[in-house]
Amino acid sequence: MKPTHSPLFNTGLLINGEWCASSDNTRFAVTNPATGDVIHEVADATPADATRAINAAAQAQPLWAAKTALERSNLLRRWFALLQEHQEPLAQLLTLEQGKPLAEARGEIAYGASYLEWFAEEAKRIYGDVIAPPENDKRILVTKQAVGVVATITPWNFPNAMLARKLAPALAAGCTVVAKPAAETPFSALALGYLALQAGIPAGVINILPSTRAQQIGEELTSNPRVQKISFTGSTAVGKQLIAQSASTVKHITLELGGNAPFLVFDDADLDAAVAGAMLSKFRNAGQTCVCANRFYVQEGIYETFTDKLAIAMEQLKIGNGSDEAVTLGPLISARAQEKVGALLEDALNRGARIRYQAKMDAELSAGYFFPPTLLVDVPTEARLSCEEIFGPVAALIRFSTEEQAIQLANDSEYGLAAYAFTKNSARIKRLSDELQTGMLGINTGVISNAMAPFGGIKQSGFGREGSRYGLDDYLNIKYTCESFS
Ligand code: ADP
């Protein structure tokens, strides 16, 4: 069945359990980045729709929070099972609108589902405290309560998993949600909403608003006093704006913003493992992940060998439409993304970087937003792509001589989301773990994300954590009750 003929495919707003048109009846077209073809139109939410969705979420919230933890857990688990059952059509839909290879899309659905499973379990483990009081006729109780209505704003690079990773802890905690997915990829979000309803999650608990009016919807979500929390994944610029906008109503905020991950390869590394890690970290989703290796720092003793091995591995990438099973590298999300990566590459070349390898692309790919995988060597530290998120399949290699220098280069960034290092020296591993300024560190691995671990950054990469037992804290208020027995 074509993804657009599946019951998972919906083109309306999801408000209070119903699929509806936008208040001004407008729609917008969503395109397939591999071909430039329009997939379908979808309702374009207005600020009035956002208000309606917030009201629905606010009405549903006390009822949802009043369910027992076990009831919420069982519903999350049923939803998880439906995602697993529909993994294939969900993956096909994801590839259609996002472009990533099908194998990666299947992986993303499994990854998104794993958050539902994890938080179905964590829902049952929301503990409080009883604290020793200052007088013996008193009792100090600490309980945890849902923060209330949560607004989520998510990007297009993981249209299923970025949303699932916010919805799962929110629902586990007893919160209800108004979600604004990225306009580039609304269908995967709407499919998640459809399956939530199928699982029996009540109307109003999850509301989903595809929209091209991000700024206006964002203003309503951040200024409406019925919204208690904003959870955002996206660019640092928009994150800063959301912090400012949320100030007037003092909202809880979780931000997962941009990254500029350093990837350190030391002379003593297992080079084949380092190359395998580099390929996963750099080329997954065509380089469009926030934890992507952005700057490769390679120690001088193995610089040439590592470069040669990486070039050989890159030659194996098969570029094309992600729905072709053989393809391992899909398109970028848009023409704008193509231009941005092109500009960063040109800037680096103008400053003295050299192209060591660049894939040739078939003419038939010209209708899509493809970018050739490119290996750049001798990249100067002042090149824009050393300090800005590349978000494309360009690997930028920089040579270093000492560990101290590598750590200093790695930390010389306003971002601190992910970092990677390949070395066999355990004392060095300890030093890197202590000194690298990052929220997440992969040692001898290029893949670090999973539902059990706390995902999040420091510095201008944001705050708050998603996944793991820490991920629930962001959706819970602490309440202290003092009981007197005198
Ligand atoms: P990117 O450039 O990768 O698309 P953005 O931060 O612009 O990153 O987008 C991430 C999410 O934030 C998307 O859902 C987008 O629609 C939304 N967004 C963009 N601008 C704003 C804004 N001013 N207010 C609220 N949401 C926004």
Coordinates of C-alpha atoms and ligand atoms in Angstrom, one line a residue:
M1 CA 0.0 0.0 0.0
K2 CA 1.3 3.5 -0.8
P3 CA 2.1 5.4 2.4
T4 CA -0.5 8.1 1.5
H5 CA -3.3 5.4 1.2
S6 CA -2.6 4.1 4.7
P7 CA -5.0 4.9 7.6
L8 CA -1.9 6.2 9.3
F9 CA -1.8 9.1 6.8
N10 CA -3.8 12.1 8.0
T11 CA -3.9 15.6 6.7
G12 CA -5.9 17.5 9.4
L13 CA -5.0 19.1 12.7
L14 CA -5.5 16.8 15.7
I15 CA -7.4 18.8 18.3
N16 CA -9.4 17.2 21.2
G17 CA -9.3 13.8 19.5
E18 CA -10.7 15.1 16.2
W19 CA -9.2 15.7 12.8
C20 CA -10.1 19.2 11.7
A21 CA -9.4 21.9 9.2
S22 CA -7.6 25.1 10.3
S23 CA -9.7 28.0 11.5
D24 CA -9.1 29.9 8.2
N25 CA -9.3 26.7 6.1
T26 CA -5.8 27.1 4.7
R27 CA -3.5 24.2 3.8
F28 CA 0.1 23.8 2.7
A29 CA 2.0 21.4 0.5
V30 CA 4.6 19.0 1.8
T31 CA 7.3 17.9 -0.6
N32 CA 9.5 14.8 -0.9
P33 CA 13.1 16.0 -0.6
A34 CA 14.4 13.2 -2.9
T35 CA 12.3 14.3 -5.9
G36 CA 10.9 17.8 -5.1
D37 CA 7.4 16.3 -5.8
V38 CA 4.4 17.4 -3.6
I39 CA 3.4 14.5 -1.4
H40 CA 0.1 16.0 -0.2
E41 CA -1.4 19.1 1.4
V42 CA -2.0 19.4 5.1
A43 CA -4.1 21.8 7.3
D44 CA -2.1 24.9 8.2
A45 CA -2.8 25.7 11.9
T46 CA -3.5 29.3 13.0
P47 CA -2.9 30.9 16.4
A48 CA -6.6 30.5 17.0
D49 CA -6.2 26.7 16.4
A50 CA -3.3 26.8 18.9
T51 CA -5.6 28.4 21.5
R52 CA -8.3 25.8 20.8
A53 CA -5.7 23.0 21.2
I54 CA -4.4 24.5 24.5
N55 CA -7.9 24.7 25.9
A56 CA -8.5 21.0 24.9
A57 CA -5.2 20.0 26.6
A58 CA -6.0 22.1 29.7
Q59 CA -9.4 20.4 30.0
A60 CA -8.0 16.9 29.5
Q61 CA -5.0 17.4 31.9
P62 CA -6.6 16.9 35.4
L63 CA -8.4 13.8 34.2
W64 CA -5.3 12.4 32.6
A65 CA -3.2 13.1 35.8
A66 CA -6.0 11.5 37.9
K67 CA -5.5 8.2 36.2
T68 CA -3.3 5.8 38.2
A69 CA 0.3 5.5 37.1
L70 CA -0.5 2.0 36.0
E71 CA -3.3 3.1 33.8
R72 CA -1.1 5.7 32.1
S73 CA 1.7 3.1 31.8
N74 CA -0.7 0.5 30.2
L75 CA -1.9 3.1 27.6
L76 CA 1.7 4.1 26.8
R77 CA 2.6 0.4 26.4
R78 CA -0.3 -0.2 24.1
W79 CA 0.8 2.8 22.0
F80 CA 4.3 1.4 21.9
A81 CA 3.0 -2.0 20.6
L82 CA 1.1 -0.2 17.8
L83 CA 4.3 1.6 16.7
Q84 CA 6.1 -1.7 16.6
E85 CA 3.2 -3.3 14.7
H86 CA 3.2 -0.5 12.1
Q87 CA 6.9 0.0 11.9
E88 CA 7.1 -0.6 8.1
P89 CA 4.3 1.9 7.0
L90 CA 5.5 4.4 9.5
A91 CA 9.1 4.1 8.2
Q92 CA 7.9 4.5 4.6
L93 CA 6.0 7.6 5.4
L94 CA 9.0 9.0 7.3
T95 CA 11.3 8.4 4.3
L96 CA 8.8 9.9 1.9
E97 CA 8.6 13.3 3.8
Q98 CA 12.1 13.4 5.4
G99 CA 14.3 11.6 2.8
K100 CA 16.4 9.3 5.0
P101 CA 17.1 5.8 3.8
L102 CA 14.5 3.3 4.7
A103 CA 16.8 1.3 7.0
E104 CA 17.4 4.4 9.0
A105 CA 13.7 5.3 9.0
R106 CA 12.9 1.8 10.4
G107 CA 15.6 2.5 13.0
E108 CA 14.0 5.8 13.9
I109 CA 10.6 4.2 14.4
A110 CA 12.1 1.6 16.7
Y111 CA 14.1 4.4 18.5
G112 CA 11.0 6.6 18.9
A113 CA 9.0 3.6 20.1
S114 CA 11.7 2.7 22.7
Y115 CA 10.9 6.0 24.5
L116 CA 7.2 5.0 24.8
E117 CA 8.3 1.7 26.2
W118 CA 10.8 3.2 28.6
F119 CA 8.5 5.8 30.0
A120 CA 5.6 3.3 30.2
E121 CA 7.9 1.7 32.8
E122 CA 9.1 5.0 34.4
A123 CA 5.5 6.1 34.8
K124 CA 5.3 3.6 37.6
R125 CA 8.4 4.8 39.3
I126 CA 7.6 8.4 40.2
Y127 CA 8.8 8.5 43.8
G128 CA 8.6 11.1 46.6
D129 CA 10.4 11.5 49.9
V130 CA 9.6 11.6 53.6
I131 CA 12.2 13.9 55.3
A132 CA 13.3 14.2 58.9
P133 CA 11.4 17.3 60.3
P134 CA 12.9 20.0 62.6
E135 CA 10.2 19.2 65.3
N136 CA 9.0 15.7 66.2
D137 CA 5.3 16.6 65.8
K138 CA 5.7 17.4 62.2
R139 CA 6.1 15.4 59.0
I140 CA 7.7 16.6 55.8
L141 CA 6.3 15.0 52.7
V142 CA 7.7 15.5 49.2
T143 CA 5.5 14.5 46.3
K144 CA 5.8 14.9 42.5
Q145 CA 3.0 16.3 40.4
A146 CA 2.6 16.8 36.6
V147 CA 3.6 20.3 35.5
G148 CA 0.4 20.6 33.5
V149 CA 0.0 21.4 29.8
V150 CA 3.2 21.1 27.8
A151 CA 3.8 22.7 24.4
T152 CA 6.4 20.9 22.2
I153 CA 8.1 22.2 19.1
T154 CA 10.1 19.7 17.1
P155 CA 12.4 19.7 14.1
W156 CA 12.2 17.7 10.8
N157 CA 15.4 15.6 11.2
F158 CA 13.8 13.0 13.4
P159 CA 10.0 13.7 12.9
N160 CA 9.0 10.6 14.9
A161 CA 11.6 10.2 17.5
M162 CA 12.0 13.8 18.6
L163 CA 8.3 14.0 19.3
A164 CA 8.0 10.6 20.8
R165 CA 10.8 11.4 23.2
K166 CA 8.8 14.4 24.5
L167 CA 5.3 12.9 24.4
A168 CA 6.4 9.8 26.3
P169 CA 7.7 11.4 29.5
A170 CA 5.0 14.1 29.4
L171 CA 2.2 11.5 29.3
A172 CA 4.0 9.3 31.9
A173 CA 4.1 12.3 34.3
G174 CA 0.4 13.1 33.8
C175 CA 0.9 16.1 31.5
T176 CA -1.1 16.8 28.3
V177 CA 0.5 18.1 25.1
V178 CA 0.1 20.6 22.3
A179 CA 2.6 19.6 19.7
K180 CA 3.9 21.7 16.7
P181 CA 5.9 19.5 14.4
A182 CA 8.1 21.0 11.7
A183 CA 6.3 22.1 8.5
E184 CA 8.6 19.9 6.4
T185 CA 7.6 16.7 8.1
P186 CA 4.0 16.8 9.6
F187 CA 2.8 13.4 8.5
S188 CA 5.0 11.3 10.9
A189 CA 3.8 13.4 13.8
L190 CA 0.1 13.0 12.8
A191 CA 0.6 9.2 12.4
L192 CA 1.9 9.1 16.0
G193 CA -1.2 11.0 17.1
Y194 CA -3.4 8.6 15.1
L195 CA -1.9 5.6 16.8
A196 CA -2.2 7.3 20.2
L197 CA -5.9 7.5 19.7
Q198 CA -6.0 3.9 18.5
A199 CA -4.2 2.9 21.7
G200 CA -7.0 4.5 23.7
I201 CA -5.2 7.6 24.9
P202 CA -8.1 10.0 25.6
A203 CA -9.1 13.0 23.4
G204 CA -7.2 16.2 24.2
V205 CA -4.2 14.5 25.8
I206 CA -2.2 14.9 22.6
N207 CA -3.1 17.7 20.1
I208 CA -1.0 18.2 17.0
L209 CA -0.7 21.4 14.9
P210 CA 1.2 21.3 11.6
S211 CA 1.7 24.9 10.6
T212 CA 3.8 27.2 8.4
R213 CA 3.2 30.0 10.9
A214 CA 5.8 28.9 13.3
Q215 CA 6.5 32.3 14.7
Q216 CA 2.8 33.1 15.4
I217 CA 2.1 29.6 16.8
G218 CA 5.2 29.9 19.0
E219 CA 4.0 33.3 20.3
E220 CA 0.7 31.8 21.4
L221 CA 2.3 28.7 23.0
T222 CA 4.8 30.8 24.9
S223 CA 2.4 33.5 26.1
N224 CA -0.7 31.5 26.9
P225 CA -0.8 31.1 30.7
R226 CA -2.5 27.7 30.4
V227 CA 0.7 26.3 29.0
Q228 CA 3.1 25.4 31.9
K229 CA 6.0 24.2 29.9
I230 CA 7.8 24.5 26.6
S231 CA 9.9 21.6 25.3
F232 CA 11.8 22.6 22.2
T233 CA 14.3 20.8 19.9
G234 CA 15.8 23.0 17.2
S235 CA 18.2 25.8 16.5
T236 CA 19.9 27.9 19.2
A237 CA 18.5 31.1 17.6
V238 CA 14.9 30.0 18.0
G239 CA 15.6 28.5 21.4
K240 CA 16.8 31.9 22.6
Q241 CA 13.7 33.5 21.3
L242 CA 11.5 31.0 23.0
I243 CA 13.2 31.6 26.4
A244 CA 12.6 35.3 26.0
Q245 CA 9.0 34.8 25.0
S246 CA 8.3 32.4 27.9
A247 CA 9.6 34.9 30.4
S248 CA 6.3 36.8 30.8
T249 CA 4.5 33.7 32.0
V250 CA 7.5 32.0 33.7
K251 CA 7.3 28.6 32.0
H252 CA 9.3 25.5 32.6
I253 CA 11.6 25.1 29.6
T254 CA 13.6 22.2 28.2
L255 CA 15.8 23.0 25.2
E256 CA 17.8 20.7 23.0
L257 CA 19.6 23.1 20.6
G258 CA 22.4 23.1 18.1
G259 CA 25.6 21.1 18.5
N260 CA 29.1 21.3 17.1
A261 CA 30.4 17.9 18.1
P262 CA 34.2 17.4 18.1
F263 CA 35.4 13.9 17.1
L264 CA 38.9 13.2 18.4
V265 CA 41.0 10.4 17.0
F266 CA 44.3 9.8 18.9
D267 CA 47.4 8.0 17.6
D268 CA 46.6 5.0 19.7
A269 CA 43.0 4.5 18.4
D270 CA 41.7 1.4 16.7
L271 CA 41.5 3.2 13.3
D272 CA 39.0 0.8 11.7
A273 CA 36.6 1.4 14.7
A274 CA 37.2 5.1 14.5
V275 CA 36.3 5.1 10.8
A276 CA 33.2 3.1 11.4
G277 CA 32.2 5.5 14.2
A278 CA 33.0 8.5 12.0
M279 CA 30.8 7.1 9.2
L280 CA 27.8 6.6 11.6
S281 CA 28.2 9.8 13.4
K282 CA 28.8 11.9 10.3
F283 CA 26.6 10.4 7.6
R284 CA 23.5 9.2 9.4
N285 CA 20.6 11.2 8.1
A286 CA 23.0 12.8 5.5
G287 CA 24.7 14.6 8.3
Q288 CA 21.5 16.2 9.6
T289 CA 21.6 15.1 13.3
C290 CA 22.3 17.5 16.2
V291 CA 24.9 15.0 17.6
C292 CA 26.7 14.7 14.2
A293 CA 30.5 14.9 14.2
N294 CA 31.1 18.4 13.0
R295 CA 34.8 18.8 13.5
F296 CA 37.2 15.8 13.2
Y297 CA 40.5 16.4 15.1
V298 CA 43.0 13.8 14.1
Q299 CA 46.4 13.3 15.7
E300 CA 49.3 13.9 13.4
G301 CA 50.8 10.3 13.6
I302 CA 47.7 8.7 12.1
Y303 CA 46.2 11.7 10.2
E304 CA 47.1 10.4 6.7
T305 CA 46.1 6.8 7.4
F306 CA 42.8 7.8 9.0
T307 CA 42.1 10.2 6.0
D308 CA 42.8 7.4 3.5
K309 CA 40.5 4.9 5.4
L310 CA 37.7 7.4 5.7
A311 CA 37.9 8.3 2.0
I312 CA 37.6 4.6 1.1
A313 CA 34.6 4.2 3.5
M314 CA 32.9 7.2 2.0
E315 CA 33.3 5.8 -1.5
Q316 CA 31.0 3.0 -0.5
L317 CA 28.1 5.4 0.3
K318 CA 25.2 4.9 -2.2
I319 CA 23.4 8.2 -2.8
G320 CA 19.8 8.3 -3.8
N321 CA 16.1 8.2 -3.0
G322 CA 15.8 6.7 0.5
S323 CA 12.9 4.5 -0.5
D324 CA 15.4 2.5 -2.6
E325 CA 16.6 -0.3 -0.3
A326 CA 20.2 -0.1 -1.6
V327 CA 20.6 3.6 -0.8
T328 CA 22.6 4.6 2.3
L329 CA 22.7 8.4 1.9
G330 CA 19.5 10.4 1.2
P331 CA 18.9 14.1 0.3
L332 CA 19.1 17.1 2.5
I333 CA 15.7 18.4 3.7
S334 CA 15.4 21.4 1.4
A335 CA 17.0 23.6 -1.3
R336 CA 17.8 26.1 1.5
A337 CA 19.8 23.4 3.4
Q338 CA 21.6 22.6 0.2
E339 CA 22.6 26.2 -0.3
K340 CA 23.8 26.5 3.3
V341 CA 26.0 23.5 3.2
G342 CA 27.4 24.7 -0.2
A343 CA 28.2 28.1 1.3
L344 CA 30.0 26.5 4.3
L345 CA 32.1 24.3 1.9
E346 CA 33.0 27.3 -0.3
D347 CA 34.0 29.3 2.7
A348 CA 36.3 26.5 3.9
L349 CA 37.9 26.2 0.4
N350 CA 38.4 29.9 0.2
R351 CA 40.3 29.7 3.5
G352 CA 42.7 27.0 2.4
A353 CA 40.9 23.7 3.0
R354 CA 41.3 21.0 0.3
I355 CA 38.9 18.4 -1.0
R356 CA 40.4 15.0 -0.5
Y357 CA 37.3 13.2 -1.8
Q358 CA 33.9 14.2 -3.2
A359 CA 31.3 11.8 -4.6
K360 CA 30.0 12.2 -8.1
M361 CA 26.3 12.5 -8.3
D362 CA 24.0 11.1 -11.1
A363 CA 22.2 13.8 -13.1
E364 CA 18.9 12.1 -12.3
L365 CA 19.2 13.3 -8.7
S366 CA 19.2 16.9 -9.7
A367 CA 15.4 17.3 -8.9
G368 CA 16.0 16.4 -5.2
Y369 CA 18.0 18.3 -2.6
F370 CA 21.1 16.0 -2.7
F371 CA 24.6 17.0 -1.6
P372 CA 27.7 15.0 -2.4
P373 CA 29.5 13.4 0.5
T374 CA 32.7 15.5 0.8
L375 CA 36.0 14.9 2.7
L376 CA 37.8 18.1 3.5
V377 CA 41.4 18.1 4.8
D378 CA 43.6 20.8 6.3
V379 CA 40.6 22.8 7.4
P380 CA 41.6 26.0 9.2
T381 CA 40.1 26.5 12.6
E382 CA 38.7 29.9 11.5
A383 CA 36.6 28.3 8.8
R384 CA 32.9 28.8 9.4
L385 CA 32.2 25.0 9.4
S386 CA 34.6 24.7 12.4
C387 CA 32.3 26.8 14.5
E388 CA 28.8 26.4 12.9
E389 CA 26.7 23.3 12.6
I390 CA 27.2 21.9 9.1
F391 CA 24.1 19.8 8.9
G392 CA 25.2 18.0 5.8
P393 CA 27.5 15.2 4.6
V394 CA 30.8 17.2 4.7
A395 CA 33.5 15.8 6.9
A396 CA 36.0 18.4 8.0
L397 CA 39.5 17.1 9.2
I398 CA 41.9 19.2 11.3
R399 CA 45.3 17.9 12.4
F400 CA 46.5 18.2 16.1
S401 CA 49.6 17.2 17.9
T402 CA 49.0 16.9 21.7
E403 CA 46.1 15.8 23.8
E404 CA 46.1 19.1 25.6
Q405 CA 45.7 20.9 22.2
A406 CA 42.9 18.5 21.2
I407 CA 40.9 19.2 24.4
Q408 CA 41.4 22.9 24.0
L409 CA 40.2 22.9 20.4
A410 CA 37.3 20.7 21.2
N411 CA 36.2 23.0 24.0
D412 CA 36.6 26.1 21.9
S413 CA 32.9 26.3 21.0
E414 CA 29.8 27.9 22.4
Y415 CA 28.1 24.6 22.0
G416 CA 28.3 21.5 24.2
L417 CA 26.0 18.8 23.1
A418 CA 28.0 15.7 22.0
A419 CA 31.6 14.8 21.7
Y420 CA 33.4 11.7 20.5
A421 CA 36.9 10.3 21.1
F422 CA 38.7 7.2 19.9
T423 CA 41.7 6.1 22.0
K424 CA 42.8 3.0 23.9
N425 CA 44.5 4.8 26.7
S426 CA 42.3 4.5 29.9
A427 CA 44.0 7.4 31.7
R428 CA 43.3 9.6 28.8
I429 CA 39.7 8.4 28.7
K430 CA 39.4 9.6 32.3
R431 CA 40.9 13.0 31.5
L432 CA 38.6 13.4 28.4
S433 CA 35.6 12.5 30.5
D434 CA 36.6 15.1 33.1
E435 CA 37.6 17.9 30.8
L436 CA 35.5 17.9 27.6
Q437 CA 32.7 20.4 27.9
T438 CA 29.8 18.4 26.6
G439 CA 26.5 16.9 27.8
M440 CA 27.2 13.6 26.1
L441 CA 30.5 11.8 25.3
G442 CA 31.0 8.8 23.1
I443 CA 34.3 6.9 23.8
N444 CA 35.2 4.6 21.0
T445 CA 31.7 4.8 19.6
G446 CA 29.9 7.0 17.1
V447 CA 26.4 6.2 18.4
I448 CA 25.3 7.4 21.8
S449 CA 21.5 7.9 21.7
N450 CA 19.2 5.5 23.5
A451 CA 16.1 5.7 25.7
M452 CA 18.0 4.6 28.8
A453 CA 20.5 7.4 28.7
P454 CA 20.1 11.2 29.5
F455 CA 20.2 13.1 26.2
G456 CA 20.9 16.8 26.4
G457 CA 23.5 19.5 26.3
I458 CA 25.4 22.2 28.2
K459 CA 26.5 25.8 27.2
Q460 CA 24.4 27.1 24.3
S461 CA 23.3 23.6 23.3
G462 CA 20.5 23.9 25.9
F463 CA 19.4 22.4 29.2
G464 CA 17.2 19.7 30.5
R465 CA 17.5 16.0 29.7
E466 CA 15.4 13.6 27.6
G467 CA 15.2 9.9 28.1
S468 CA 16.5 8.0 31.1
R469 CA 15.2 8.3 34.7
Y470 CA 16.3 11.9 34.6
G471 CA 13.9 12.6 31.7
L472 CA 10.8 12.5 33.8
D473 CA 12.0 15.3 36.2
D474 CA 11.5 17.9 33.5
Y475 CA 7.8 17.1 33.5
L476 CA 7.2 17.0 37.3
N477 CA 6.9 19.7 40.0
I478 CA 8.1 19.0 43.5
K479 CA 5.5 19.6 46.1
Y480 CA 6.4 19.9 49.8
T481 CA 3.7 19.3 52.4
C482 CA 4.3 20.0 56.1
E483 CA 1.9 18.1 58.3
S484 CA 1.6 19.1 62.0
F485 CA 0.3 16.6 64.6
S486 CA 0.4 19.0 67.6
Ligands
ADP1 P1 15.8 24.4 11.5 O1 16.5 25.5 10.9 O2 16.7 23.2 11.6 O3 14.5 24.1 10.8 P2 14.4 25.7 13.6 O4 14.8 26.0 15.0 O5 14.1 26.8 12.7 O6 15.5 24.7 13.0 O7 13.1 24.8 13.6 C1 12.8 23.8 14.6 C2 11.3 23.9 15.0 O8 11.1 25.2 15.4 C3 10.4 23.7 13.8 O9 9.2 23.1 14.2 C4 10.1 25.1 13.4 O10 8.8 25.2 12.7 C5 10.0 25.8 14.7 N1 10.2 27.3 14.7 C6 11.0 28.0 13.8 N2 10.9 29.3 14.1 C7 10.1 29.4 15.2 C8 9.7 30.5 16.0 N3 10.0 31.7 15.8 N4 8.8 30.2 17.1 C9 8.5 28.9 17.3 N5 8.8 27.9 16.6 C10 9.7 28.1 15.6

